[in-house]
Each structure stands twice: as C-alpha cells, then as structure tokens.
Amino acid sequence: MNALEVTRLETRKTMVELIGLGKTFHNKQNQVKALEDINLSIYEGEIFGIIGLSGAGKSTLVRCINLLEMPSAGSVIFDGTDIVTLKQKELLKVRQSMGMIFQQFNLLMQRTALQNICFPLEIAGISKKEAKQRALELLDIVGLSEKANAYPAQLSGGQKQRIAIARALATNPKVLLCDEATSALDPTTTRSILSLLKEINQRTNITVIVITHEMSVIEEICNRVAIIDQSRIAEVGEVEEVFAKPKSKIARQLVFSGAGHIESFTGRHKLRIIFDGRTSFEPVIANMVLECKAPVNILFADTKDIDGKAFGQMIIQLPDDEVSRKKIYAYLQTNKIKNEEVESHVE
C-alpha cells in the first residue's frame, strides 16, 4: 500500500473504534485479564486482520466488538455510536448491522441452505416472500444456487462456509466479523473462501474484520493488521509494512515462524540446470519446488539477463529421497528445462 492509498484510507469514515477496551473474567479463585487497553480504528470498506497466538485474546476481542461479550472497560464505537451504552432492544437492532461467521459454520442442521439464510431475516421481522428472494440472491452471490434445498449434512466444508457467509450477509450488515472462518478448511477451499470474501468486500464495500492465527490468511486478504499479544495490541500497520519490517517481538515470531525451515541439507545428487533463452520472468526453481513439494539447495549460479531472456547455469543439490528426485526429474523433462547430472565433487 503506497502513501496515497494510506492517506485515502485514513480519510475514510471510521466504522469500528475501540477505546481503552478491556475484558476481565472472574471466577471464585481468581480473575483473568483477557483484554487490556485495546485501542483500534477500523475504517469503512477495509479488510482488517487481527492475529495472535492461541490464548492471546483475539476471539474475545471479536466477541466484544458485537457485545456477545460485554467489555469490563472502555468503549466500542460502531458507526458513530458507543454501543456499550445501549439498552438491550437497541443493541439487538445494531447487531443486525454486524454479520458473523464462525470456524464451525454454526448452521441449523434441520434447515435447508435456503432456510438457514432466511433465519436472521425471520428474526428481523422480514416477510417470508422477501426473505426467500433475498436468500436466493445471496445463494447466487456465493455460487450455490443449486444447493438451495440441500441440508448442511449434504454439503462440503467449503459449501457450508459459503452458506454461513450468505446467512451473515442476509440483513445487509455494515460489518462482517470472521472468527477463524477458514481454520477448519483445507488450503484450496480456504483460498476460495478468502477470494469470495474479497469479492464481496469489493462489490458491497462492507467492512470485513478477520480474526485468525494464520499469517497466510492476513497476507492473502487484509489491507491492515493488528497483532495481539498477551491481551494487548503489540503492533498495528499495513500488511506489507508489518511483513517487511515487523517491529514487535510477537510480530517477528509470527512472520518468521520458522515453520518448514531446514536447518541443514544433505544430498549426494547434484544437477546442472541450463538456461539457454527462457524468459527471465519465469521463476523456474521456485515453480519446481512448489510443484514437486521437494526442497533443493542452490550450490552455484551464473546467469545473465539478455533482453528479457535468461542465459547461464545453476547447480542444485537434490534431496536424498528418491521419490522427490524422480518428481524433480519428471518436472524438468515435462517443462523442457535442460539439465544434466554432475559429479558429486563439482560445486
């Protein structure tokens, strides 16, 4: 996000503002501070991420935004109104402007997809005819028009979450709260759900607040991110800035988690990759590693870019695992990338 985009963002209307927010849970033995002095401004139309490790307080935070949990201290300003001060009847009306989706979907198992989407509209007093029309529109938006009469047990995880998203959008909310909405889904389905959320945000300008423990989700969809650590906000900023220059210890831990890092690489087999005019913009090695799901170690590289074409050579060390090596050989052959084995003493 460049400086102009940041300026435009900051001149937008503030949709959610948390001021000195705190939440303490009490029991007979002791008290636990789940949130302490949380201060955040979330703008209209942005996709804002809140990330932290397990137990950091992020799920409590999202439940305080719509007052499913009543804060022990501070204010929750929603669309200009401190909703902490509202009476129950007024609060129920405000909650119609806040949709929420959950990790486990929370669909009503005895209702069809269409009936699940109609449910919040029924509570809001909308006529059955209008509710059905709105539900059918939303089924089309989430790409499941053909599943109108299917029950949750007949749907995949991704389809259930799409129905849950449609249900959350039924009352035309101003804010969509997503509490670990993709944690129960596989990576491919996760990407499709995140793409859908981004599309809905762009189409309707709805403010989306994403609660997650996965940096990949933040990177994929969010404009800005707040990192919560031990009940407090450790860092807030544009996603690109936080990823490039994390300031807090917890941000560095989340960004550079070490997951999948290889401390040392051993392999007796070496391969020379020959570049003889392929486009310089093709990430040959990166694509090979991603496709084959096998790491390699670059021992030597001497390549040049000439008019957008790559020339030269690279020597890589292959893993000892035979299956992984065969995948790499097959990938290179299929993509017509010139290569040759080299003796183990060559580096």
Tab-separated table of C-alpha atoms in Angstrom:
chain	number	residue	atom	x	y	z
A	1	MET	CA	0.000	0.000	0.000
A	2	ASN	CA	1.576	3.303	-1.082
A	3	ALA	CA	1.429	6.649	0.754
A	4	LEU	CA	-1.517	7.891	-1.354
A	5	GLU	CA	-3.552	4.768	-0.580
A	6	VAL	CA	-2.763	5.122	3.137
A	7	THR	CA	-3.911	8.754	3.075
A	8	ARG	CA	-7.149	7.774	1.336
A	9	LEU	CA	-7.707	5.021	3.885
A	10	GLU	CA	-7.210	7.374	6.829
A	11	THR	CA	-9.708	9.881	5.401
A	12	ARG	CA	-12.402	7.222	5.256
A	13	LYS	CA	-15.188	7.031	7.771
A	14	THR	CA	-14.265	5.066	10.904
A	15	MET	CA	-16.682	2.147	11.133
A	16	VAL	CA	-15.413	0.497	14.351
A	17	GLU	CA	-13.370	2.225	17.035
A	18	LEU	CA	-12.227	0.551	20.236
A	19	ILE	CA	-11.133	2.904	23.013
A	20	GLY	CA	-9.442	1.597	26.151
A	21	LEU	CA	-11.246	-1.726	25.742
A	22	GLY	CA	-10.719	-4.266	28.484
A	23	LYS	CA	-12.230	-7.612	29.430
A	24	THR	CA	-11.651	-9.456	32.699
A	25	PHE	CA	-13.135	-12.848	33.500
A	26	HIS	CA	-13.829	-13.631	37.156
A	27	ASN	CA	-14.256	-16.907	38.980
A	28	LYS	CA	-14.179	-17.947	42.613
A	29	GLN	CA	-10.437	-18.481	42.630
A	30	ASN	CA	-9.050	-15.564	40.643
A	31	GLN	CA	-9.514	-13.179	37.727
A	32	VAL	CA	-8.069	-13.360	34.234
A	33	LYS	CA	-7.439	-10.320	32.041
A	34	ALA	CA	-8.348	-11.400	28.521
A	35	LEU	CA	-8.037	-7.905	27.032
A	36	GLU	CA	-6.312	-4.798	28.350
A	37	ASP	CA	-6.356	-1.229	26.986
A	38	ILE	CA	-7.211	-2.122	23.376
A	39	ASN	CA	-7.273	0.898	21.061
A	40	LEU	CA	-8.099	0.354	17.383
A	41	SER	CA	-9.693	2.236	14.492
A	42	ILE	CA	-11.129	0.182	11.636
A	43	TYR	CA	-12.247	2.054	8.525
A	44	GLU	CA	-15.318	1.630	6.372
A	45	GLY	CA	-14.740	-0.740	3.473
A	46	GLU	CA	-11.382	-2.147	4.532
A	47	ILE	CA	-10.464	-5.742	5.281
A	48	PHE	CA	-8.805	-5.605	8.686
A	49	GLY	CA	-6.958	-8.537	10.227
A	50	ILE	CA	-6.454	-9.354	13.901
A	51	ILE	CA	-3.868	-12.056	14.510
A	52	GLY	CA	-2.307	-13.638	17.555
A	53	LEU	CA	-1.253	-16.911	19.062
A	54	SER	CA	-3.736	-19.167	20.870
A	55	GLY	CA	-4.862	-17.558	24.116
A	56	ALA	CA	-3.796	-14.056	23.072
A	57	GLY	CA	-7.367	-12.754	23.332
A	58	LYS	CA	-8.317	-12.352	19.682
A	59	SER	CA	-11.585	-14.332	19.844
A	60	THR	CA	-12.623	-12.458	22.978
A	61	LEU	CA	-11.881	-9.237	21.120
A	62	VAL	CA	-14.173	-10.045	18.201
A	63	ARG	CA	-16.951	-11.038	20.604
A	64	CYS	CA	-16.542	-7.720	22.394
A	65	ILE	CA	-16.990	-5.851	19.105
A	66	ASN	CA	-20.581	-7.103	18.779
A	67	LEU	CA	-21.020	-7.334	22.571
A	68	LEU	CA	-21.552	-11.077	22.672
A	69	GLU	CA	-19.053	-10.488	25.475
A	70	MET	CA	-19.674	-7.311	27.466
A	71	PRO	CA	-16.384	-5.404	27.952
A	72	SER	CA	-15.247	-4.741	31.513
A	73	ALA	CA	-13.872	-1.361	30.482
A	74	GLY	CA	-13.736	1.049	27.565
A	75	SER	CA	-15.929	1.876	24.595
A	76	VAL	CA	-16.979	0.181	21.360
A	77	ILE	CA	-17.902	2.874	18.843
A	78	PHE	CA	-19.827	1.321	15.964
A	79	ASP	CA	-20.797	3.651	13.113
A	80	GLY	CA	-20.578	6.636	15.455
A	81	THR	CA	-22.460	5.135	18.441
A	82	ASP	CA	-20.979	3.759	21.661
A	83	ILE	CA	-22.924	0.511	21.699
A	84	VAL	CA	-21.774	-0.331	25.239
A	85	THR	CA	-24.262	2.287	26.461
A	86	LEU	CA	-27.242	0.907	24.516
A	87	LYS	CA	-30.206	-0.865	26.033
A	88	GLN	CA	-30.807	-4.474	25.019
A	89	LYS	CA	-33.532	-3.664	22.466
A	90	GLU	CA	-31.333	-1.034	20.770
A	91	LEU	CA	-28.354	-3.383	20.834
A	92	LEU	CA	-30.301	-6.171	19.103
A	93	LYS	CA	-31.139	-3.751	16.291
A	94	VAL	CA	-27.482	-2.695	15.943
A	95	ARG	CA	-26.405	-6.346	15.773
A	96	GLN	CA	-28.403	-6.693	12.551
A	97	SER	CA	-25.690	-4.472	11.055
A	98	MET	CA	-22.994	-6.924	12.165
A	99	GLY	CA	-22.783	-10.269	10.406
A	100	MET	CA	-20.606	-13.019	11.861
A	101	ILE	CA	-19.133	-16.241	10.521
A	102	PHE	CA	-17.502	-18.923	12.649
A	103	GLN	CA	-14.924	-21.683	12.350
A	104	GLN	CA	-17.519	-24.459	12.722
A	105	PHE	CA	-20.151	-22.815	10.458
A	106	ASN	CA	-22.956	-22.964	13.104
A	107	LEU	CA	-25.645	-23.862	10.585
A	108	LEU	CA	-29.006	-25.219	11.724
A	109	MET	CA	-28.856	-28.887	10.750
A	110	GLN	CA	-32.642	-29.329	10.375
A	111	ARG	CA	-32.926	-26.428	7.932
A	112	THR	CA	-32.021	-26.332	4.254
A	113	ALA	CA	-29.413	-23.919	2.918
A	114	LEU	CA	-32.200	-21.550	1.858
A	115	GLN	CA	-33.896	-21.773	5.250
A	116	ASN	CA	-30.611	-21.142	7.074
A	117	ILE	CA	-30.110	-17.910	5.132
A	118	CYS	CA	-33.719	-16.888	5.788
A	119	PHE	CA	-33.357	-17.406	9.548
A	120	PRO	CA	-31.879	-13.987	10.510
A	121	LEU	CA	-34.412	-12.295	8.234
A	122	GLU	CA	-37.248	-14.045	10.051
A	123	ILE	CA	-35.853	-12.783	13.364
A	124	ALA	CA	-35.695	-9.265	11.879
A	125	GLY	CA	-39.389	-9.470	11.001
A	126	ILE	CA	-38.971	-9.629	7.219
A	127	SER	CA	-41.825	-11.281	5.318
A	128	LYS	CA	-41.296	-14.842	4.085
A	129	LYS	CA	-41.557	-13.732	0.459
A	130	GLU	CA	-38.916	-11.011	0.832
A	131	ALA	CA	-36.700	-13.287	2.912
A	132	LYS	CA	-36.777	-16.023	0.282
A	133	GLN	CA	-35.995	-13.555	-2.507
A	134	ARG	CA	-33.028	-12.168	-0.558
A	135	ALA	CA	-31.799	-15.675	0.272
A	136	LEU	CA	-31.925	-16.723	-3.381
A	137	GLU	CA	-29.920	-13.613	-4.343
A	138	LEU	CA	-27.294	-14.488	-1.737
A	139	LEU	CA	-27.115	-18.113	-2.850
A	140	ASP	CA	-26.273	-16.807	-6.304
A	141	ILE	CA	-23.609	-14.460	-4.900
A	142	VAL	CA	-21.858	-17.291	-3.054
A	143	GLY	CA	-22.179	-19.596	-6.071
A	144	LEU	CA	-24.543	-22.179	-4.572
A	145	SER	CA	-27.903	-21.550	-6.236
A	146	GLU	CA	-28.249	-25.261	-6.961
A	147	LYS	CA	-27.890	-26.109	-3.246
A	148	ALA	CA	-30.943	-24.160	-2.049
A	149	ASN	CA	-32.756	-27.278	-0.845
A	150	ALA	CA	-29.702	-29.149	0.452
A	151	TYR	CA	-29.236	-29.740	4.180
A	152	PRO	CA	-25.881	-28.988	5.890
A	153	ALA	CA	-25.095	-32.721	6.147
A	154	GLN	CA	-25.184	-32.868	2.338
A	155	LEU	CA	-22.649	-30.039	1.921
A	156	SER	CA	-18.849	-29.960	1.960
A	157	GLY	CA	-16.981	-27.789	4.455
A	158	GLY	CA	-16.425	-25.063	1.897
A	159	GLN	CA	-20.079	-25.106	0.852
A	160	LYS	CA	-21.189	-24.872	4.483
A	161	GLN	CA	-18.996	-21.814	4.988
A	162	ARG	CA	-20.401	-20.214	1.837
A	163	ILE	CA	-23.910	-20.711	3.206
A	164	ALA	CA	-22.748	-19.260	6.536
A	165	ILE	CA	-21.385	-16.216	4.684
A	166	ALA	CA	-24.674	-15.802	2.820
A	167	ARG	CA	-26.570	-16.034	6.121
A	168	ALA	CA	-24.273	-13.411	7.692
A	169	LEU	CA	-24.963	-11.064	4.772
A	170	ALA	CA	-28.742	-11.559	4.846
A	171	THR	CA	-29.564	-8.381	6.795
A	172	ASN	CA	-27.208	-6.183	4.712
A	173	PRO	CA	-24.727	-5.635	7.553
A	174	LYS	CA	-22.136	-2.867	7.568
A	175	VAL	CA	-19.512	-5.129	9.161
A	176	LEU	CA	-18.694	-8.805	8.672
A	177	LEU	CA	-16.853	-10.448	11.595
A	178	CYS	CA	-14.907	-13.585	10.660
A	179	ASP	CA	-13.728	-15.613	13.659
A	180	GLU	CA	-11.206	-18.194	12.387
A	181	ALA	CA	-13.547	-18.658	9.425
A	182	THR	CA	-11.130	-20.788	7.389
A	183	SER	CA	-9.354	-22.763	10.140
A	184	ALA	CA	-11.456	-25.902	9.546
A	185	LEU	CA	-10.897	-25.860	5.777
A	186	ASP	CA	-8.196	-27.292	3.521
A	187	PRO	CA	-5.809	-24.853	1.758
A	188	THR	CA	-7.613	-24.897	-1.610
A	189	THR	CA	-11.033	-24.297	-0.027
A	190	THR	CA	-9.511	-21.613	2.208
A	191	ARG	CA	-8.279	-19.713	-0.845
A	192	SER	CA	-11.713	-19.906	-2.472
A	193	ILE	CA	-13.443	-18.601	0.677
A	194	LEU	CA	-10.928	-15.755	1.037
A	195	SER	CA	-11.416	-14.894	-2.635
A	196	LEU	CA	-15.180	-14.807	-2.075
A	197	LEU	CA	-14.809	-12.503	0.940
A	198	LYS	CA	-12.583	-10.168	-1.063
A	199	GLU	CA	-15.073	-10.151	-3.934
A	200	ILE	CA	-17.965	-9.351	-1.569
A	201	ASN	CA	-15.923	-6.566	0.029
A	202	GLN	CA	-15.176	-5.020	-3.365
A	203	ARG	CA	-18.774	-5.383	-4.542
A	204	THR	CA	-20.535	-4.034	-1.436
A	205	ASN	CA	-17.842	-2.004	0.405
A	206	ILE	CA	-18.684	-3.958	3.569
A	207	THR	CA	-16.078	-3.708	6.330
A	208	VAL	CA	-14.551	-7.135	6.980
A	209	ILE	CA	-12.757	-7.960	10.249
A	210	VAL	CA	-10.766	-11.196	10.073
A	211	ILE	CA	-9.669	-12.996	13.251
A	212	THR	CA	-7.018	-15.638	12.580
A	213	HIS	CA	-3.814	-17.257	13.799
A	214	GLU	CA	-2.548	-17.763	10.228
A	215	MET	CA	-0.304	-15.155	8.633
A	216	SER	CA	-1.115	-16.589	5.194
A	217	VAL	CA	-4.762	-15.525	5.639
A	218	ILE	CA	-3.686	-11.980	6.588
A	219	GLU	CA	-1.329	-11.794	3.607
A	220	GLU	CA	-3.971	-13.076	1.199
A	221	ILE	CA	-6.859	-10.764	2.025
A	222	CYS	CA	-6.187	-7.954	4.533
A	223	ASN	CA	-5.326	-4.276	3.996
A	224	ARG	CA	-4.142	-3.679	7.559
A	225	VAL	CA	-3.418	-5.899	10.539
A	226	ALA	CA	-3.313	-5.659	14.332
A	227	ILE	CA	-1.170	-8.141	16.223
A	228	ILE	CA	-2.429	-9.028	19.682
A	229	ASP	CA	-0.121	-10.479	22.320
A	230	GLN	CA	-0.886	-11.292	25.957
A	231	SER	CA	-4.169	-9.363	25.888
A	232	ARG	CA	-2.687	-6.173	24.391
A	233	ILE	CA	-2.148	-4.781	20.904
A	234	ALA	CA	1.532	-5.220	20.094
A	235	GLU	CA	1.563	-3.692	16.609
A	236	VAL	CA	-0.776	-2.188	14.000
A	237	GLY	CA	0.032	-1.344	10.405
A	238	GLU	CA	-0.373	-2.008	6.706
A	239	VAL	CA	0.135	-5.690	5.980
A	240	GLU	CA	3.054	-5.064	3.607
A	241	GLU	CA	4.833	-2.925	6.192
A	242	VAL	CA	4.352	-5.384	9.052
A	243	PHE	CA	5.543	-8.278	6.871
A	244	ALA	CA	8.576	-6.364	5.612
A	245	LYS	CA	9.594	-4.688	8.882
A	246	PRO	CA	7.937	-6.281	11.926
A	247	LYS	CA	8.682	-4.114	14.967
A	248	SER	CA	7.425	-6.185	17.886
A	249	LYS	CA	8.808	-9.493	19.108
A	250	ILE	CA	5.484	-11.268	18.558
A	251	ALA	CA	5.211	-9.874	15.003
A	252	ARG	CA	8.656	-11.226	14.166
A	253	GLN	CA	7.665	-14.570	15.681
A	254	LEU	CA	4.505	-14.748	13.555
A	255	VAL	CA	6.101	-13.505	10.324
A	256	PHE	CA	9.293	-15.536	10.654
A	257	SER	CA	7.801	-18.573	12.378
A	258	GLY	CA	10.450	-20.983	11.168
A	259	ALA	CA	7.747	-23.388	10.053
A	260	GLY	CA	9.175	-25.601	7.337
A	261	HIS	CA	12.689	-24.201	7.663
A	262	ILE	CA	15.514	-26.634	7.005
A	263	GLU	CA	18.487	-26.327	9.356
A	264	SER	CA	20.801	-28.407	7.161
A	265	PHE	CA	20.567	-30.045	3.761
A	266	THR	CA	22.222	-33.310	2.786
A	267	GLY	CA	22.150	-34.852	-0.649
A	268	ARG	CA	24.622	-36.789	-2.812
A	269	HIS	CA	22.930	-35.946	-6.113
A	270	LYS	CA	23.650	-32.715	-7.953
A	271	LEU	CA	22.083	-31.337	-11.094
A	272	ARG	CA	23.072	-28.589	-13.510
A	273	ILE	CA	20.123	-26.531	-14.775
A	274	ILE	CA	20.921	-24.875	-18.109
A	275	PHE	CA	19.301	-21.578	-19.072
A	276	ASP	CA	19.517	-21.025	-22.812
A	277	GLY	CA	16.970	-18.360	-23.578
A	278	ARG	CA	13.910	-18.942	-21.374
A	279	THR	CA	12.176	-15.783	-20.254
A	280	SER	CA	13.882	-14.143	-17.262
A	281	PHE	CA	10.491	-13.645	-15.637
A	282	GLU	CA	9.777	-17.372	-15.251
A	283	PRO	CA	10.627	-18.490	-11.667
A	284	VAL	CA	11.928	-21.902	-12.760
A	285	ILE	CA	13.365	-23.123	-9.461
A	286	ALA	CA	10.537	-21.716	-7.336
A	287	ASN	CA	7.897	-23.358	-9.537
A	288	MET	CA	9.761	-26.651	-9.445
A	289	VAL	CA	9.983	-26.659	-5.632
A	290	LEU	CA	6.302	-25.739	-5.269
A	291	GLU	CA	5.115	-28.292	-7.831
A	292	CYS	CA	7.270	-31.162	-6.565
A	293	LYS	CA	6.972	-30.223	-2.882
A	294	ALA	CA	10.664	-31.008	-2.534
A	295	PRO	CA	13.380	-28.588	-1.361
A	296	VAL	CA	16.658	-28.116	-3.216
A	297	ASN	CA	19.884	-26.416	-2.242
A	298	ILE	CA	21.435	-23.925	-4.701
A	299	LEU	CA	25.205	-24.509	-4.730
A	300	PHE	CA	26.228	-22.304	-7.655
A	301	ALA	CA	24.592	-19.883	-10.065
A	302	ASP	CA	25.887	-17.910	-13.009
A	303	THR	CA	23.022	-16.460	-15.032
A	304	LYS	CA	22.569	-13.313	-17.083
A	305	ASP	CA	19.524	-11.459	-18.339
A	306	ILE	CA	19.803	-10.515	-22.023
A	307	ASP	CA	16.771	-8.751	-23.478
A	308	GLY	CA	14.426	-10.445	-21.035
A	309	LYS	CA	15.890	-13.917	-21.571
A	310	ALA	CA	17.949	-15.959	-19.112
A	311	PHE	CA	21.284	-17.479	-20.083
A	312	GLY	CA	23.723	-19.415	-17.923
A	313	GLN	CA	23.668	-22.271	-15.459
A	314	MET	CA	22.762	-23.196	-11.908
A	315	ILE	CA	23.916	-26.206	-9.900
A	316	ILE	CA	21.466	-27.524	-7.344
A	317	GLN	CA	21.730	-30.222	-4.697
A	318	LEU	CA	18.806	-32.653	-4.730
A	319	PRO	CA	17.291	-34.359	-1.689
A	320	ASP	CA	18.369	-37.909	-0.891
A	321	ASP	CA	14.745	-39.063	-1.051
A	322	GLU	CA	14.390	-40.992	-4.329
A	323	VAL	CA	10.692	-40.206	-4.797
A	324	SER	CA	11.364	-36.469	-4.523
A	325	ARG	CA	14.258	-36.694	-7.006
A	326	LYS	CA	12.100	-38.552	-9.521
A	327	LYS	CA	9.443	-35.839	-9.243
A	328	ILE	CA	12.067	-33.183	-9.969
A	329	TYR	CA	13.453	-35.087	-12.972
A	330	ALA	CA	9.936	-35.562	-14.335
A	331	TYR	CA	9.077	-31.894	-13.819
A	332	LEU	CA	12.194	-30.745	-15.694
A	333	GLN	CA	11.511	-33.149	-18.556
A	334	THR	CA	7.826	-32.202	-18.827
A	335	ASN	CA	8.665	-28.474	-18.884
A	336	LYS	CA	11.590	-28.994	-21.292
A	337	ILE	CA	14.152	-27.468	-18.974
A	338	LYS	CA	17.648	-28.565	-19.969
A	339	ASN	CA	19.592	-30.312	-17.217
A	340	GLU	CA	22.362	-32.787	-16.599
A	341	GLU	CA	23.687	-34.648	-13.603
A	342	VAL	CA	27.103	-33.608	-12.326
A	343	GLU	CA	29.684	-35.484	-10.302
A	344	SER	CA	29.357	-35.068	-6.539
A	345	HIS	CA	32.671	-33.212	-6.210
A	346	VAL	CA	31.536	-30.416	-8.556
A	347	GLU	CA	30.203	-27.304	-6.832
